[in-house]
Every structure is written in structure tokens, then in C-alpha cells.
mmCIF file of C-alpha atoms in Angstrom:
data_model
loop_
_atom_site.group_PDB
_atom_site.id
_atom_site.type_symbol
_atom_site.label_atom_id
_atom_site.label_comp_id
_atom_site.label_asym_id
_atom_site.label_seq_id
_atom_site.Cartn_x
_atom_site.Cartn_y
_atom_site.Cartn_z
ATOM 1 C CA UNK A 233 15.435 9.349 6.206
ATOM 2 C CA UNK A 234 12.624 6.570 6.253
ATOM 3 C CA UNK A 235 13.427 2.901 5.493
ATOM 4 C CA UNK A 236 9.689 1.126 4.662
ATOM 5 C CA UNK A 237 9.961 -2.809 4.356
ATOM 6 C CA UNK A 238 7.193 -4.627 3.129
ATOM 7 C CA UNK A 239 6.392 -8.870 4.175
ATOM 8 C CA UNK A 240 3.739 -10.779 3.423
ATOM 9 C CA UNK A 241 3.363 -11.390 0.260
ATOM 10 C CA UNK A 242 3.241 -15.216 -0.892
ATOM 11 C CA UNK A 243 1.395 -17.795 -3.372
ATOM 12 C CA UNK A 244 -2.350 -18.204 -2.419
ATOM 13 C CA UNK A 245 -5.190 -19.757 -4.673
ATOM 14 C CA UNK A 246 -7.983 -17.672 -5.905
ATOM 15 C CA UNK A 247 -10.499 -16.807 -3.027
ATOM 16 C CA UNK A 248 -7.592 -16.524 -0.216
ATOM 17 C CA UNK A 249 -6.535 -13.756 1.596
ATOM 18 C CA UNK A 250 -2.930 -12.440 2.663
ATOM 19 C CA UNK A 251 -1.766 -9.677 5.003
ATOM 20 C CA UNK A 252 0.896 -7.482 3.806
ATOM 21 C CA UNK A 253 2.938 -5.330 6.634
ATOM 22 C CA UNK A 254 5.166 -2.149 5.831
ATOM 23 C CA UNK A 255 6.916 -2.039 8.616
ATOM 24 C CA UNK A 256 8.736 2.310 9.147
ATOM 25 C CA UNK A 257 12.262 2.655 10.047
ATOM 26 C CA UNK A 258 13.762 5.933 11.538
ATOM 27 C CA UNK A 259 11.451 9.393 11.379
ATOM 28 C CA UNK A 260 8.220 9.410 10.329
ATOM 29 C CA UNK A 261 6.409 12.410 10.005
ATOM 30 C CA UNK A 262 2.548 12.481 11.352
ATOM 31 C CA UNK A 263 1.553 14.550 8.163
ATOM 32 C CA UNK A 264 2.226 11.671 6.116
ATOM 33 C CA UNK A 265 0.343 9.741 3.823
ATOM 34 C CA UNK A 266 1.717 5.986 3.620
ATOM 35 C CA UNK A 267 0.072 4.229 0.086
ATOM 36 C CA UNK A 268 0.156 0.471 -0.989
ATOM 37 C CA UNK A 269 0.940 0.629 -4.626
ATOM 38 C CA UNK A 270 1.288 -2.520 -6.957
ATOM 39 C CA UNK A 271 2.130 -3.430 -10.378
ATOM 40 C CA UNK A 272 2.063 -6.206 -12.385
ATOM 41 C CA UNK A 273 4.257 -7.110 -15.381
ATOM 42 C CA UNK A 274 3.588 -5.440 -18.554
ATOM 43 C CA UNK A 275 1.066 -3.122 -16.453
ATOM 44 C CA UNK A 276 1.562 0.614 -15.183
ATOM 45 C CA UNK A 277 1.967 1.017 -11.470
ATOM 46 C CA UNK A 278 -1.599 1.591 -9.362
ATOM 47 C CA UNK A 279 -2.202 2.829 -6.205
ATOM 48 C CA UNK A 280 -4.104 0.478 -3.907
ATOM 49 C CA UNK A 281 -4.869 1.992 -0.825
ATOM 50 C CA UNK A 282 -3.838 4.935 1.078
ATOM 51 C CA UNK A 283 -3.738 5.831 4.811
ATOM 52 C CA UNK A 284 -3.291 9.659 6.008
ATOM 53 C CA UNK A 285 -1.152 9.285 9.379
ATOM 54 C CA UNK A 286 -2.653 12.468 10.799
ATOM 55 C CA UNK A 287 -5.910 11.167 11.071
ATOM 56 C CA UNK A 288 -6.178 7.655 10.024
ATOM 57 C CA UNK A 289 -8.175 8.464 7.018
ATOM 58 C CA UNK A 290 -8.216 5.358 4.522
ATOM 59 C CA UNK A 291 -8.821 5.938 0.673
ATOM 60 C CA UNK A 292 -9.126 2.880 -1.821
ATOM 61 C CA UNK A 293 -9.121 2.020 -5.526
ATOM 62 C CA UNK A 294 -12.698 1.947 -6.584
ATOM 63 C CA UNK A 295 -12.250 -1.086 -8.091
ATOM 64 C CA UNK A 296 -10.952 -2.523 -4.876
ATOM 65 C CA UNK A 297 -13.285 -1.347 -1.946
ATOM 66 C CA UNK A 298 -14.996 -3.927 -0.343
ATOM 67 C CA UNK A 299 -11.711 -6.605 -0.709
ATOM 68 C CA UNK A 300 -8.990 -4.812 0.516
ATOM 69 C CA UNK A 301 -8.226 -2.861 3.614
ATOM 70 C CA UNK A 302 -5.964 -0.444 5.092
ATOM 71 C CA UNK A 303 -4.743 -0.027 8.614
ATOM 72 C CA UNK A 304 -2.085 0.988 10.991
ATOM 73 C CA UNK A 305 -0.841 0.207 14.446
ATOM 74 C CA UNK A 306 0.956 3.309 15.375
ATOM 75 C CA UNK A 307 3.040 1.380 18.625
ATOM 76 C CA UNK A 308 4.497 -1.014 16.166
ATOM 77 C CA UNK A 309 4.744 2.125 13.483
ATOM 78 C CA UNK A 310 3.610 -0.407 10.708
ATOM 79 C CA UNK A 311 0.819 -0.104 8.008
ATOM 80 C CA UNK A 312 -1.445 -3.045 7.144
ATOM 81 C CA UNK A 313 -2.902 -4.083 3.895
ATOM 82 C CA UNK A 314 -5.476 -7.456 4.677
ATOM 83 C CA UNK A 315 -6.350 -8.614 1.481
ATOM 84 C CA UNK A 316 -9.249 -10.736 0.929
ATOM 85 C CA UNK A 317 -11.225 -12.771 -1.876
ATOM 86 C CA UNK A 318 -8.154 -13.099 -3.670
ATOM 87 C CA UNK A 319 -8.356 -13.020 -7.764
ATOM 88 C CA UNK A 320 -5.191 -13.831 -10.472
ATOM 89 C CA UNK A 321 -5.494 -10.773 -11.293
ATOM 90 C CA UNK A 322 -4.524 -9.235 -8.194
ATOM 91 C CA UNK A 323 -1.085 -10.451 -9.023
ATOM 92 C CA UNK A 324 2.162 -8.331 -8.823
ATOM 93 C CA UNK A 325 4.738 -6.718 -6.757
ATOM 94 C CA UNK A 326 3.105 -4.623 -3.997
ATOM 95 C CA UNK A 327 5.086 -1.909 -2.726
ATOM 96 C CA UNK A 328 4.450 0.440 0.365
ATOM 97 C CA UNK A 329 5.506 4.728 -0.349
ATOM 98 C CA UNK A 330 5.371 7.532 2.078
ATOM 99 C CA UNK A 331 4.896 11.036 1.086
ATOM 100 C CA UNK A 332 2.395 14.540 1.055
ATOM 101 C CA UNK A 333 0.297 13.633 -1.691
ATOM 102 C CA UNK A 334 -2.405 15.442 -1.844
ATOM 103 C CA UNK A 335 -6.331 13.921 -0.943
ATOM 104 C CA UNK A 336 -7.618 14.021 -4.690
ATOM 105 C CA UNK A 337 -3.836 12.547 -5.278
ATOM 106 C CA UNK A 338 -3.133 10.019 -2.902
ATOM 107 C CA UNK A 339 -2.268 7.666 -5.641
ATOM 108 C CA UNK A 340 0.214 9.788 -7.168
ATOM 109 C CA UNK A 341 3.526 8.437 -7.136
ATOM 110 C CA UNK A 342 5.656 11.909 -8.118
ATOM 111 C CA UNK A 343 4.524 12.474 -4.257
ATOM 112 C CA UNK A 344 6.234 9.718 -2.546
ATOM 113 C CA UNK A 345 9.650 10.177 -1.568
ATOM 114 C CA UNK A 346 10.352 7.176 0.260
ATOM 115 C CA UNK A 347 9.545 3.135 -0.983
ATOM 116 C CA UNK A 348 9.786 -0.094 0.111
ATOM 117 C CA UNK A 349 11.293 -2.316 -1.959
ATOM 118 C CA UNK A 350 8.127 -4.461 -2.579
ATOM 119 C CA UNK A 351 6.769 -8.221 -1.583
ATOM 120 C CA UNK A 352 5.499 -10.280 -4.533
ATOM 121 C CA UNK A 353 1.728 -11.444 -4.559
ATOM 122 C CA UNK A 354 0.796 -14.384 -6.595
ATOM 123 C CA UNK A 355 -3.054 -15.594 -6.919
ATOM 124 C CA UNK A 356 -3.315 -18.914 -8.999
ATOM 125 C CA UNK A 357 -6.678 -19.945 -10.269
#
């Protein structure tokens, strides 16, 4: 069984930048992809970024490279999502899943078994 538990989230004005932590609780498997997923109300759930454990390989919404990174510290067994340039419409509930998606699926939620229970992010213009 894995526990994931996202912080981090908060208020921020447009053009600020948060870090959100998913912080892993009992086993977590090496072949694992952990995946920052968010949705906002009235909106379908997105992936955001992705992070293969294996070998730290980092995948991103196109519409979000360049604002938004992924990263891990493997002593603290904790996955990092810095988010920068902040817009309103980056609001919702973030959420951190494990699971074996596959590359060309790493946004695929019917391959996560295990979620966090979210941290809200709220941009205000």
C-alpha cells in the first residue's frame, strides 16, 4: 500500500510561483511513474507532469513546458512540482497518482492505482 500526500498549494496572484510536494508513505516501487494531475471545476481532470522513478525521466503537458517542473528527492521519497509564472487559469485541485502507465500514457489516469488526496491552487488576477 502507498499513502501520497500532497502540500503546497495556496492563494498567489498572477505571475507567482508555488511549490507543491507529494510526499510517499510505505512501499514504493522503483518502476513507478508518480504524475501531478489537476482539475478545475466544471473541467475534466489533466495530467500535468509526470516523473518515471526508474530513471528520473520528466514528461509535461505541452501546454505547460517551460512553467512548470517536475522533480524528486529520492532520500526524502517526495516528488516536486515548482510552479512558476502563475496564470488564473492554472487554478484547481492538484493531485499527485502513482502507477505503470505507459510512456505515450503517462497522463492516463485508469493507470494510477494510488492518489493523494489533492492541495488546492488558486491564481487571482
Amino acid at each position: 500500500q502507498v499513502v501520497l500526500v500532497e502540500s503546497g498549494g495556496g492563494s498567489v496572484q498572477a505571475g507567482g510561483s508555488l511549490r507543491l510536494s507529494c510526499a510517499g508513505f510505505g512501499y514504493t516501487d522503483s518502476s513507478m511513474c508518480v504524475t501531478w494531475f489537476r482539475q478545475a471545476p466544471g473541467k475534466e481532470r489533466e495530467g500535468v507532469a509526470g516523473i518515471y522513478l526508474s530513471n528520473s525521466r520528466t514528461i509535461y503537458a505541452d501546454s505547460l513546458k517551460g512553467r512548470f517542473a517536475i522533480s524528486r528527492d529520492n532520500a526524502k521519497n517526495t516528488v516536486y512540482l515548482d510552479m512558476n509564472s502563475l496564470k488564473p487559469e492554472d487554478t484547481a485541485m492538484y493531485y499527485c497518482a502513482a502507477g505503470y502507465p505507459p510512456l505515450e500514457r503517462w497522463y492516463g489516469s485508469e493507470f494510477f492505482r494510488f492518489w493523494g488526496r489533492g492541495t488546492q491552487v488558486t491564481v487571482s488576477s
